[in-house]
CSV table of C-alpha atoms and ligand atoms in Angstrom, one decimal:
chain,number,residue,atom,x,y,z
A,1,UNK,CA,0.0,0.0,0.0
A,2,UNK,CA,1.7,3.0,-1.3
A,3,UNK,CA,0.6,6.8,-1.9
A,4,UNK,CA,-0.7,7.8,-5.8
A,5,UNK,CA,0.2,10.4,-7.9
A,6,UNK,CA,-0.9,11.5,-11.2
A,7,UNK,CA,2.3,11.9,-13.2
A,8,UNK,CA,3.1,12.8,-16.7
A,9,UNK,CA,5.7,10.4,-18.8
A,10,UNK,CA,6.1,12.9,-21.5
A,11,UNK,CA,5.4,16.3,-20.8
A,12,UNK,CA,2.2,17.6,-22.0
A,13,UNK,CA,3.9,20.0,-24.1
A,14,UNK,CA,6.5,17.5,-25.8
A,15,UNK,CA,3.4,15.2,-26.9
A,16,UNK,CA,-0.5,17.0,-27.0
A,17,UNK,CA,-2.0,13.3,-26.9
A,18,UNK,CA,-0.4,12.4,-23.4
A,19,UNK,CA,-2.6,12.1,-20.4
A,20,UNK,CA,-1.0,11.7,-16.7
A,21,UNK,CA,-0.7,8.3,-14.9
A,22,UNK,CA,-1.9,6.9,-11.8
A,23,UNK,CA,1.0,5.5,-10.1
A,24,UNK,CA,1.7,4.7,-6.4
A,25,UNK,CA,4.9,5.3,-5.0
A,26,UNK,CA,5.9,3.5,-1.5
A,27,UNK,CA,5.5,6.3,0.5
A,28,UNK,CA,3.0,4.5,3.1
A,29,UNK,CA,-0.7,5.6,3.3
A,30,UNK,CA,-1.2,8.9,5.1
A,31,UNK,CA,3.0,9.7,5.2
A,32,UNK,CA,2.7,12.5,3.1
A,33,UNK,CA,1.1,15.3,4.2
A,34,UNK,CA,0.2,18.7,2.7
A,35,UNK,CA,3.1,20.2,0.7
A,36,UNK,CA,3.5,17.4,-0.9
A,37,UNK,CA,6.1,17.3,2.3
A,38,UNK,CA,7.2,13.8,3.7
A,39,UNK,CA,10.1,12.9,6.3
A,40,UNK,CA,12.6,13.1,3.4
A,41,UNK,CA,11.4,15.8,1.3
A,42,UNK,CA,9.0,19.3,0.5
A,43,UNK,CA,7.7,20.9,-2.2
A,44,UNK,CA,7.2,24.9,-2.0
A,45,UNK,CA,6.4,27.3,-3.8
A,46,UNK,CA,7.6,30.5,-3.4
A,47,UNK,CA,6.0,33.9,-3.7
A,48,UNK,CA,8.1,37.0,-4.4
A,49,UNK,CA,11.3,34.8,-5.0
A,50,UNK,CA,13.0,37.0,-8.2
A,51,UNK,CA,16.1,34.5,-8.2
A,52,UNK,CA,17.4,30.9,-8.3
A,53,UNK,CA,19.7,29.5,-5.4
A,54,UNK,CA,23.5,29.6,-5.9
A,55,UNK,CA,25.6,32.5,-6.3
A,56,UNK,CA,23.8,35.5,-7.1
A,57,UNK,CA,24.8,39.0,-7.1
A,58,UNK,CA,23.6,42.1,-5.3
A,59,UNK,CA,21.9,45.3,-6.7
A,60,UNK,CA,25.8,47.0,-6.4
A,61,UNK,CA,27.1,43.5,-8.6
A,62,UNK,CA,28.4,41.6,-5.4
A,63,UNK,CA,28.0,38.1,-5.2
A,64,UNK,CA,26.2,36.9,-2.9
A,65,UNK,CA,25.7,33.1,-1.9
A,66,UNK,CA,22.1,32.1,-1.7
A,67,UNK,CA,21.4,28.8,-0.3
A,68,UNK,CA,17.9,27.0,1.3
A,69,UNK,CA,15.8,27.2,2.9
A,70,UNK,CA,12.4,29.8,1.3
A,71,UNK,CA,11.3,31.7,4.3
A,72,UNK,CA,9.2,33.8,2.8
A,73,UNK,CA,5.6,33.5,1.4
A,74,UNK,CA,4.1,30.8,0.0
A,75,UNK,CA,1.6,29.1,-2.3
A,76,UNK,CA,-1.3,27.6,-0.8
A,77,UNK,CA,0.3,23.4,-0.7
A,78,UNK,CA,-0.6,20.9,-2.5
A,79,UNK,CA,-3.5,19.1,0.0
A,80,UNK,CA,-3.8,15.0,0.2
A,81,UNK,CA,-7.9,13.1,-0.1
A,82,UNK,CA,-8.6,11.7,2.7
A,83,UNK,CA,-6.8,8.7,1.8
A,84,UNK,CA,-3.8,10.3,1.4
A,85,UNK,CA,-3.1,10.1,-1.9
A,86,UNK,CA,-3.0,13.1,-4.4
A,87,UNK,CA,-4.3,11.6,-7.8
A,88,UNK,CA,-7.5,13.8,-6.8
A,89,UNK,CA,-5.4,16.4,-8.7
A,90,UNK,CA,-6.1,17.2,-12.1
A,91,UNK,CA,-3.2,18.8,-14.5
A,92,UNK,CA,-5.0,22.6,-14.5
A,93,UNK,CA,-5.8,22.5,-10.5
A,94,UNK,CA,-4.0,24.3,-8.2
A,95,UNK,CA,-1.3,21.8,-6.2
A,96,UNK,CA,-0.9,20.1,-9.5
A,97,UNK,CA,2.5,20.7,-10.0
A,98,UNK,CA,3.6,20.2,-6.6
A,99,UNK,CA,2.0,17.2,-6.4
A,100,UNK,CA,3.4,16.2,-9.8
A,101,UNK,CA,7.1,17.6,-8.7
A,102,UNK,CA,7.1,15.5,-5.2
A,103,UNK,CA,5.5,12.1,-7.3
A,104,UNK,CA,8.5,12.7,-10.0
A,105,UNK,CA,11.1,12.5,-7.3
A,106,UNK,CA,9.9,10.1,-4.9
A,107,UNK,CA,9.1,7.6,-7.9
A,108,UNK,CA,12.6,8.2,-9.2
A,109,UNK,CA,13.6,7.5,-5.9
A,110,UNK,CA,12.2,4.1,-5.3
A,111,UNK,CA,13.4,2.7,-8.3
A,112,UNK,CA,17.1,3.6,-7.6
A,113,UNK,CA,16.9,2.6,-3.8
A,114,UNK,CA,15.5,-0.9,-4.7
A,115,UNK,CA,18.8,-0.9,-7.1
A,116,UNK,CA,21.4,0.7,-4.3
A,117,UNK,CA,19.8,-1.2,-1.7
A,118,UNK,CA,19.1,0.8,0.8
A,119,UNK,CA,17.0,4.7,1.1
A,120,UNK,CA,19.1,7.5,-0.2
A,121,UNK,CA,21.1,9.4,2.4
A,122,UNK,CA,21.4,13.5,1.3
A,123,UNK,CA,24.8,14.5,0.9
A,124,UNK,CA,23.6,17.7,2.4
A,125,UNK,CA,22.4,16.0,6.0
A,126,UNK,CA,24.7,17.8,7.7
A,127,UNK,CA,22.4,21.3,7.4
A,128,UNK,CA,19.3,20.1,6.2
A,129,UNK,CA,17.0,17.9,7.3
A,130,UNK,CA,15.0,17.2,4.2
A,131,UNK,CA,15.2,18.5,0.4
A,132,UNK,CA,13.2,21.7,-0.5
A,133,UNK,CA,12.0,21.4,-3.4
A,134,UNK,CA,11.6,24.7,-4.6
A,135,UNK,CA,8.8,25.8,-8.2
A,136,UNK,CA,10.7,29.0,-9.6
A,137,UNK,CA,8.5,29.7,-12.9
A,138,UNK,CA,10.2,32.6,-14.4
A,139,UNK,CA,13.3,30.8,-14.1
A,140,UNK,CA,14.8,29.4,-17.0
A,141,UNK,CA,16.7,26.0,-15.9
A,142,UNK,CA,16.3,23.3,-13.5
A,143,UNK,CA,19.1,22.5,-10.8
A,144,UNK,CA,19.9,20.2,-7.7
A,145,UNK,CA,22.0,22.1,-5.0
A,146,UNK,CA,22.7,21.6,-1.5
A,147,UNK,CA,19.8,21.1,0.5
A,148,UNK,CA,17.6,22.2,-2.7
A,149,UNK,CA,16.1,21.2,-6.0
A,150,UNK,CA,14.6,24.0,-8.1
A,151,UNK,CA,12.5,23.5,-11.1
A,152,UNK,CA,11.9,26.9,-13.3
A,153,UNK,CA,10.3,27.2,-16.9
A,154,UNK,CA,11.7,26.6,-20.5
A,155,UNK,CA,10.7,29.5,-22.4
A,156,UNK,CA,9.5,28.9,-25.8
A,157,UNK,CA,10.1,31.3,-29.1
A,158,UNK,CA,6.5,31.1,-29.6
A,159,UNK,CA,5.9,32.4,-26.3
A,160,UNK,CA,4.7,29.1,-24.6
A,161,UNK,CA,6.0,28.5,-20.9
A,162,UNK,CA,6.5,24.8,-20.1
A,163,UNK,CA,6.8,24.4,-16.5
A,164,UNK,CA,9.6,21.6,-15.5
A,165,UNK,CA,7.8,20.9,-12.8
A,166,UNK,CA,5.6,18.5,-15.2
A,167,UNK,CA,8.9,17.4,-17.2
A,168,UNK,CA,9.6,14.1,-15.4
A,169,UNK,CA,13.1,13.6,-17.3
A,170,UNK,CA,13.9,16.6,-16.2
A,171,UNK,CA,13.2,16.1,-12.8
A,172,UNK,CA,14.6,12.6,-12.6
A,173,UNK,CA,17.7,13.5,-13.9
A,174,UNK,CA,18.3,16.5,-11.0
A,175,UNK,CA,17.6,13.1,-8.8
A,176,UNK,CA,20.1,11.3,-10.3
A,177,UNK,CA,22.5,14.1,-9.4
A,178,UNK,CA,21.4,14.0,-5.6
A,179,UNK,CA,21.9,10.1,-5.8
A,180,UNK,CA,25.4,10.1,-7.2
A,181,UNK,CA,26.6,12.6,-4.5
A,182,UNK,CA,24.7,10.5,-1.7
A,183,UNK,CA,26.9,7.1,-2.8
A,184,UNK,CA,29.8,9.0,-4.2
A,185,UNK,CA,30.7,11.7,-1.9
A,186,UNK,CA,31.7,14.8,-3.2
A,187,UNK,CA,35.1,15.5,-4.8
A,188,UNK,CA,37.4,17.3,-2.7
A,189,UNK,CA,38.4,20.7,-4.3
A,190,UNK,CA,40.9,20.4,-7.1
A,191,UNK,CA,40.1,16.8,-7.7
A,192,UNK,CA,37.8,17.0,-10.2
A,193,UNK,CA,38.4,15.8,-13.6
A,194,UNK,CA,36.3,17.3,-16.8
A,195,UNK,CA,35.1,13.2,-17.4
A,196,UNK,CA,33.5,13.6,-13.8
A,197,UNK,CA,31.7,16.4,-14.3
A,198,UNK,CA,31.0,14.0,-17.8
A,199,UNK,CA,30.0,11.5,-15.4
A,200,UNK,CA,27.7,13.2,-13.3
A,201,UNK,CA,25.8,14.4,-16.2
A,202,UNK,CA,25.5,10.8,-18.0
A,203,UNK,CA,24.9,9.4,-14.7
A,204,UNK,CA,22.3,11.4,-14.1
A,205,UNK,CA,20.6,11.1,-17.8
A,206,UNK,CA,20.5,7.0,-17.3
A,207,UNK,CA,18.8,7.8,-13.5
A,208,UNK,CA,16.1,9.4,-15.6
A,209,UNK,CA,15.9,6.7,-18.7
A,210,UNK,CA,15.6,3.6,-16.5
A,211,UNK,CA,13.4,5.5,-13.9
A,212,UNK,CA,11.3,6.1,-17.0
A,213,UNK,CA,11.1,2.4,-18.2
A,214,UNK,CA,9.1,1.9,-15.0
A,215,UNK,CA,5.9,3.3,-16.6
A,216,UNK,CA,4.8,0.4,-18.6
A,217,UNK,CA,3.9,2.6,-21.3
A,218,UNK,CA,7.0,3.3,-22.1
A,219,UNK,CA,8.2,-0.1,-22.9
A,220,UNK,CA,5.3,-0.7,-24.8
A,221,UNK,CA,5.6,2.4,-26.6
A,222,UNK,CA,8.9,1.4,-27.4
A,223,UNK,CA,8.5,-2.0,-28.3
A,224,UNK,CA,5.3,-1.3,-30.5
A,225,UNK,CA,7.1,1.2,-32.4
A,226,UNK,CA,10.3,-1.5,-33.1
A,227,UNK,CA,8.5,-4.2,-32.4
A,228,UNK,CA,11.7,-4.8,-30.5
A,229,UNK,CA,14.2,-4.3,-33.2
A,230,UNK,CA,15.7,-1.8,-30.9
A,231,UNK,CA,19.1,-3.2,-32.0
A,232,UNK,CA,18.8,-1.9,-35.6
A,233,UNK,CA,16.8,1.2,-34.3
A,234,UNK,CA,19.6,2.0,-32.2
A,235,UNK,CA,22.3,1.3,-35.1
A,236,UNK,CA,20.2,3.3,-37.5
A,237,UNK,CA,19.4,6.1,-35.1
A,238,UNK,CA,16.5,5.6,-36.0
A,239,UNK,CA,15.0,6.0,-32.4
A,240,UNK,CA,15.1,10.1,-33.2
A,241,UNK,CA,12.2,8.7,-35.5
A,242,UNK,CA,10.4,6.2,-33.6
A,243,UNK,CA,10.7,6.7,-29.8
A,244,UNK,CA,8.2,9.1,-28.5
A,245,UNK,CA,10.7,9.2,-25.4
A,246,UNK,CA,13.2,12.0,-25.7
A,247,UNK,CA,15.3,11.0,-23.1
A,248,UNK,CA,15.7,7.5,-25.6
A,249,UNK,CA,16.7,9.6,-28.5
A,250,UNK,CA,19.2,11.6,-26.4
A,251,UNK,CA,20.8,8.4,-25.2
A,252,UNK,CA,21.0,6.9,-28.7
A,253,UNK,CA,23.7,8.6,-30.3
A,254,UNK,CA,27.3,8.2,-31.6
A,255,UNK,CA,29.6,10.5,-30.1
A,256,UNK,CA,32.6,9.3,-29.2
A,257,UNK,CA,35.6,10.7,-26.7
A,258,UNK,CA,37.5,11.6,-30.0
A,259,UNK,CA,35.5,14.9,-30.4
A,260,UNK,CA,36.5,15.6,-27.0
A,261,UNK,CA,40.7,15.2,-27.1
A,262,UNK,CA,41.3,18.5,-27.9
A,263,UNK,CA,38.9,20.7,-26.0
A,264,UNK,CA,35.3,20.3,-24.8
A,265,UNK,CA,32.6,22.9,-23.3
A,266,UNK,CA,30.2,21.7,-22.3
A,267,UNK,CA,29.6,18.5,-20.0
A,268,UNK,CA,26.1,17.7,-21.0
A,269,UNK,CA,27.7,16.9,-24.3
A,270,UNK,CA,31.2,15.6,-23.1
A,271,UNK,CA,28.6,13.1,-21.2
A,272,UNK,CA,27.5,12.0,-24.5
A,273,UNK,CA,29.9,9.2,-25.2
A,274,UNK,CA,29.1,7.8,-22.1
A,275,UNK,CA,25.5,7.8,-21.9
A,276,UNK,CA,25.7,6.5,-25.3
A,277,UNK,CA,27.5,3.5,-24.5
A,278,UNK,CA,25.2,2.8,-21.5
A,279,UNK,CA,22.4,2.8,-23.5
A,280,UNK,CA,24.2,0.5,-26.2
A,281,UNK,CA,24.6,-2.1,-23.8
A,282,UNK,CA,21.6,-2.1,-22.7
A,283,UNK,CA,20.4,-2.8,-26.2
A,284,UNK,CA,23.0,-5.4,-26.5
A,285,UNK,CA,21.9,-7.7,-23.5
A,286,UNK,CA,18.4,-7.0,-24.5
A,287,UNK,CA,19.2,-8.5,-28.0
A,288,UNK,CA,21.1,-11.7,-26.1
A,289,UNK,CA,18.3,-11.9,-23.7
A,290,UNK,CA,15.9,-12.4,-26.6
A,291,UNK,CA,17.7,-14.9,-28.0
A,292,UNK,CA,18.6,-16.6,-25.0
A,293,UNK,CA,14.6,-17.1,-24.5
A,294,UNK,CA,14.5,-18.4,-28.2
A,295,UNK,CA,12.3,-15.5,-29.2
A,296,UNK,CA,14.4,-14.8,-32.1
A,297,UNK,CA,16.8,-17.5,-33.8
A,298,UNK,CA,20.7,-16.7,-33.4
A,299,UNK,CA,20.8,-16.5,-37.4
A,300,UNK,CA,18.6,-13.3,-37.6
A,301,UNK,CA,20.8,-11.5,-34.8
A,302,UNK,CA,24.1,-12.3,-37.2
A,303,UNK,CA,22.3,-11.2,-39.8
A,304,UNK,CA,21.1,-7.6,-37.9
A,305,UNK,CA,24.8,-7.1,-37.5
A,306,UNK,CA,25.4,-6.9,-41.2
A,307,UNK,CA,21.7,-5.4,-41.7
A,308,UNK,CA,23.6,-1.7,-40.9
A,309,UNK,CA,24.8,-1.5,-43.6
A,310,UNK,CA,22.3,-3.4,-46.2
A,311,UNK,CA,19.0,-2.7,-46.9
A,312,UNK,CA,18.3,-6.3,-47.9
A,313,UNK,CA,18.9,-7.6,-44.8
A,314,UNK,CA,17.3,-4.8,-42.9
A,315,UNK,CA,13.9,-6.0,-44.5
A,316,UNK,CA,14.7,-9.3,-44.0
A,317,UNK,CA,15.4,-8.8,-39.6
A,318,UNK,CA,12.8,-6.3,-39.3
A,319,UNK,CA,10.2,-9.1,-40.2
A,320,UNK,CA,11.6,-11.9,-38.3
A,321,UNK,CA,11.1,-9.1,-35.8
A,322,UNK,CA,7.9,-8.2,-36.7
A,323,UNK,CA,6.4,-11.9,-36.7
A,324,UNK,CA,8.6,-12.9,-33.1
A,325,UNK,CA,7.0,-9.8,-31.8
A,326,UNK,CA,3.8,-10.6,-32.5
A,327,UNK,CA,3.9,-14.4,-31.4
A,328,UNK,CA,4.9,-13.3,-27.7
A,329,UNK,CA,5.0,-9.6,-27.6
A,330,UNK,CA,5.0,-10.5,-23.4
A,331,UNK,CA,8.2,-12.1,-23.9
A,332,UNK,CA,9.7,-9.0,-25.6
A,333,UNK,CA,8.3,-7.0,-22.4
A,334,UNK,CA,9.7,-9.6,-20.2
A,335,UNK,CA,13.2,-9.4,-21.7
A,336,UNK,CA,13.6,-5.5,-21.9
A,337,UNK,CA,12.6,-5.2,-18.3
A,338,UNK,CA,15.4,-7.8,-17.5
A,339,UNK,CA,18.2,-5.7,-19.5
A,340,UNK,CA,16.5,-2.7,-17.7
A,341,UNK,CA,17.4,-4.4,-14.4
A,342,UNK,CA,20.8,-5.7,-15.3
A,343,UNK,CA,22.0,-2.1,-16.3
A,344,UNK,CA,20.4,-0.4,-12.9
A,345,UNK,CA,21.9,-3.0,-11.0
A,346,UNK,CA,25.3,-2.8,-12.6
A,347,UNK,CA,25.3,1.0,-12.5
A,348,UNK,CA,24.1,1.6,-8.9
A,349,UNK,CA,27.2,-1.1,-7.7
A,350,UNK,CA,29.2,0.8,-10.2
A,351,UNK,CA,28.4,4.0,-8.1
A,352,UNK,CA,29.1,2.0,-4.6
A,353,UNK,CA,32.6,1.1,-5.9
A,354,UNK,CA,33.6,4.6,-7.4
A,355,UNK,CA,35.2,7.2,-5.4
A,356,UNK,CA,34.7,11.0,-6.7
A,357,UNK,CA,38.4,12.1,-6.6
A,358,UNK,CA,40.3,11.9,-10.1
A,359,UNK,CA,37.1,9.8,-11.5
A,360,UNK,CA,37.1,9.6,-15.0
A,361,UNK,CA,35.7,7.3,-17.7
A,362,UNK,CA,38.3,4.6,-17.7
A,363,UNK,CA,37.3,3.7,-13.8
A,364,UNK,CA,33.6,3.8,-15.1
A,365,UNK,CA,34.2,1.1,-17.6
A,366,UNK,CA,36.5,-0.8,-15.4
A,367,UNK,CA,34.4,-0.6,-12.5
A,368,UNK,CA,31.4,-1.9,-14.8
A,369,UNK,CA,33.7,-4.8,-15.8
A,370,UNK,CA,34.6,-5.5,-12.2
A,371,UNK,CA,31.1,-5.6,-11.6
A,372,UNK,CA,29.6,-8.0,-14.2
A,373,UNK,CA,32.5,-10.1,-12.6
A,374,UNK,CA,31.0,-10.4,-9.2
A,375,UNK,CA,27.7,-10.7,-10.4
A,376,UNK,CA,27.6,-12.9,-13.2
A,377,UNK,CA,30.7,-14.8,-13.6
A,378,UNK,CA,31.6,-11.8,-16.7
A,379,UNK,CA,28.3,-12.8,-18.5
A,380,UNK,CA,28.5,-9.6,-20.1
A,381,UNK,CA,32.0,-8.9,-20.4
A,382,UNK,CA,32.2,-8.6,-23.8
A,383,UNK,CA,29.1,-6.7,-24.4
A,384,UNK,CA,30.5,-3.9,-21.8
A,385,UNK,CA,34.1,-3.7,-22.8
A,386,UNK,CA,33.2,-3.6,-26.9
A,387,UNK,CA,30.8,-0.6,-26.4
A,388,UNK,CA,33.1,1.5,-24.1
A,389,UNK,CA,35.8,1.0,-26.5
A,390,UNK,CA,33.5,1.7,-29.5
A,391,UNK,CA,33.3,5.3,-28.0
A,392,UNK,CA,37.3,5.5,-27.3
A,393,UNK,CA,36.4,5.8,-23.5
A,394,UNK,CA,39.6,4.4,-21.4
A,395,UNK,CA,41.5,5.3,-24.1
A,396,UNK,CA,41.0,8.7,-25.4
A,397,UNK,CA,40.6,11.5,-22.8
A,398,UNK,CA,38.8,14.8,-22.3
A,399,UNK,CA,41.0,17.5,-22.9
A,400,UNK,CA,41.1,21.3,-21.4
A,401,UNK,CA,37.6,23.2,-20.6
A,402,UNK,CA,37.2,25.8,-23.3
A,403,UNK,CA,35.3,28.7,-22.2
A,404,UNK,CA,32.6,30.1,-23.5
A,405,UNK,CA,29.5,28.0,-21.3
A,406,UNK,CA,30.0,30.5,-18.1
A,407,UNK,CA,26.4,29.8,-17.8
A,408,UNK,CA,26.2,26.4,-17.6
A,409,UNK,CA,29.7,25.8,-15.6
A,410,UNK,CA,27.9,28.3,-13.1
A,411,UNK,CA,25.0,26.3,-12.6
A,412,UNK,CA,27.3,23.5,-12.2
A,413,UNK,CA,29.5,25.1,-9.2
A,414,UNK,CA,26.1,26.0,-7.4
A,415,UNK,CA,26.1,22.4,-6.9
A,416,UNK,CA,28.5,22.0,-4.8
A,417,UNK,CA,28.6,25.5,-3.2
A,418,UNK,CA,28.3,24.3,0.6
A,419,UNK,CA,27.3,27.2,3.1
A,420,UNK,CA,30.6,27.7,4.3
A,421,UNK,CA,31.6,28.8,0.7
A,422,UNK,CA,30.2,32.1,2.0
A,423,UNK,CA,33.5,33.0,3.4
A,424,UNK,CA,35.2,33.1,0.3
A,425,UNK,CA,32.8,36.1,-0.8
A,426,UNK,CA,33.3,39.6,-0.4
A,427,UNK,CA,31.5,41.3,2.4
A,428,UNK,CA,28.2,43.3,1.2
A,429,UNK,CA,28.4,46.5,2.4
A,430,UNK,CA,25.1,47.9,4.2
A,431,UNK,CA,23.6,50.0,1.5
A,432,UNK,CA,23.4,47.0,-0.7
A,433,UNK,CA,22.4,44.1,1.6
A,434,UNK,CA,19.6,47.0,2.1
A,435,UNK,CA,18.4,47.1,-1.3
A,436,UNK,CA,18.7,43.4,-2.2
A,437,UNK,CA,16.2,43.2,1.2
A,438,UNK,CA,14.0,45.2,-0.3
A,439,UNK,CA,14.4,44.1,-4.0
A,440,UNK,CA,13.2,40.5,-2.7
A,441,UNK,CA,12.9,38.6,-0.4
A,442,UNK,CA,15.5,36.0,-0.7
A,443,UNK,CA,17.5,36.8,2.2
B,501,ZN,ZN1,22.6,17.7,-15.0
């Protein structure tokens, strides 16, 4: 007996046709009170909050550090039924977003604490309590900080503002984020290498994918559209095509650490190669796993490895597909969610065995390696080490930051900005801590 939500797979502004889900996430009958606030975690929403936590600067240009908690107004909270549960709440109410903020996380949670093992510790305990989990509309990005995770807006060209607060990759990913600094630690200053920052992003992107093959209806989505020839789909790229799930397309791509030797920018894409091979074996034990259960004959999966590169053959796999899928399209179900499982296991005892100093790929792969070991006698071996070294990862490194992404390397350092940073500022003098008190209050 669990607690339900009403949460959105896809975003209703990435797909007009989808409709919220009732799910029930484990938090017991009657735990969460109005908020959505449990022992762990609480959503607010702030009124008369101009800007997002992290270092900010004063009306004079000082900056300032801004951390948790709100202590100003509020939004009315999001209220539970009398059962507890908050699926009472439709998608134009007020409390919908709250309640469809809190559901995000805390589903995203109990999918990657049944994989750790045990409930997610905040790396931030020391100070806070519980997560604040903070709705900033006008606020154009989405971050996880100490003690804080604050969803704003994506504002369109045309106008449209599409709340993240309703954007359930988006929000899973700023989960994966708190979950890798929970197992991981934090780095201590100066031993951060550009692959971890790499790391934490790609990390953070398969938090969100597998949390999202949870929803049934994304692995039937997924499977209808292929009818499982997610081996080929992947190979072509064709998943920018077929999967309706954006956080699918994003993970199916071919960069590899070669583009990254002489410079990178950016660590969303520097996370690319890894994400990518992630998500390639994952298609690669689902593909074994389906012959393994004889659902499709060892001579069509030779033949998809030549099907790449000739249309022929392509025709020819994609209706072996077509026909095994349609004979046992249960078994197909059956054998992605096993793959699914595999991967989260193997990445959440990757994460145990990592330390955050001097990370890079190579101890990714490795550790992955070391880990199929332990678990499965190297089952997997060479489905793990071929993909990583498909994308040069090991072998190739990241090479210096090139500026020109202040923005998103500032985001980044609010991450880790703890709240005795604050000594490393320069004092505000009075006049201005005067005026940023009355320009807001976010003091
Ligand atoms: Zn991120």
């Amino acid at each position: 007996m669990g607690t339900r939500f009403r949460l959105f797979v896809q975003p209703p502004f990435a797909d007009a046709r989808s409709s919220p889900e009732i799910v029930e996430v484990s938090s017991r009958p009657g735990s969460v009170t109005a908020g959505p606030a449990d022992d762990r975690m609480f959503v607010v929403e702030p009124v008369g909050k101009t800007c997002p936590y992290g270092v900010n600067r004063g009306p004079l240009g000082t900056p300032y550090l801004y951390l948790a908690p709100w202590t100003g107004k509020i939004l009315e909270p999001s209220e539970p039924d009398r059962y507890g549960d908050f699926d009472h709440l439709r998608p134009s109410m007020p409390g919908f977003e709250a309640a469809h903020v809190f559901g995000c996380v805390r589903f995203t949670l109990d999918v990657w604490e049944r994989y750790l093992g045990q409930p997610i510790v905040w790396h931030f305990r020391d100070h806070y309590d519980r997560l604040e989990i903070s709705i900033l509309p006008q606020w154009d990005n989405a971050q996880l900080g100490y003690g804080y995770l604050e969803v704003g807006s994506q504002f369109e060209k045309d106008g449209r503002v599409l709340p993240f607060s309703l954007d359930f990759d988006v929000i899973a990913h700023e989960v994966g984020h708190a979950i890798i600094f929970s197992a991981l630690g934090v780095p201590h200053p100066g031993t951060e290498y550009p692959e971890y920052l790499g790391f934490h992003e790609a990390f953070s992107d398969c938090v969100s994918l597998i949390a999202a093959m949870h929803f049934p209806s994304v692995i039937d989505n997924v499977l209808a559209e292929t009818r499982g020839n997610l081996y080929l789909a992947n190979r072509l790229a064709r998943f920018s095509e077929f999967s309706p799930h954006r956080q699918i397309r994003s993970a199916s791509n071919k960069r590899t650490m070669a583009e990254f030797v002489r410079g990178w920018k950016d660590e969303h894409e520097l996370s690319q190669p890894l994400t990518g091979a992630i998500f390639d074996i994952l298609v690669d034990i689902f593909h074994e796993s389906l012959v393994a259960r004889g659902l499709i004959s060892r001579a069509i999966e030779d033949l998809a490895d030549t099907a790449e590169f000739d249309a022929d053959a392509e025709v020819l796999v994609q209706h072996a597909f077509d026909r095994a899928f349609a004979r046992n399209s249960d078994g197909f179900v059956q054998a992605l969610v096993d793959a699914r499982d595999i991967v989260g296991t193997y990445l959440a005892e990757t994460l145990w065995a990592l330390a955050p100093n001097f990370l890079d790929y190579g101890d990714v792969a490795r550790t992955m390696l070391a880990v199929d070991q332990a678990e499965s006698d190297g089952e997997f071996a060479r489905i793990i080490s071929r993909n990583f070294k498909q994308r040069g990862i090991g072998e190739l490194h990241a090479g210096v930051h090139v500026k020109g992404c202040e923005h998103r390397s500032h985001i980044h350092s609010a991450r880790t900005l703890l709240p005795i940073d604050h000594l490393a500022f320069p004092k505000m003098r009075y006049r201005e801590k005067f005026l940023l008190s009355k320009s807001s209050r976010a003091q």
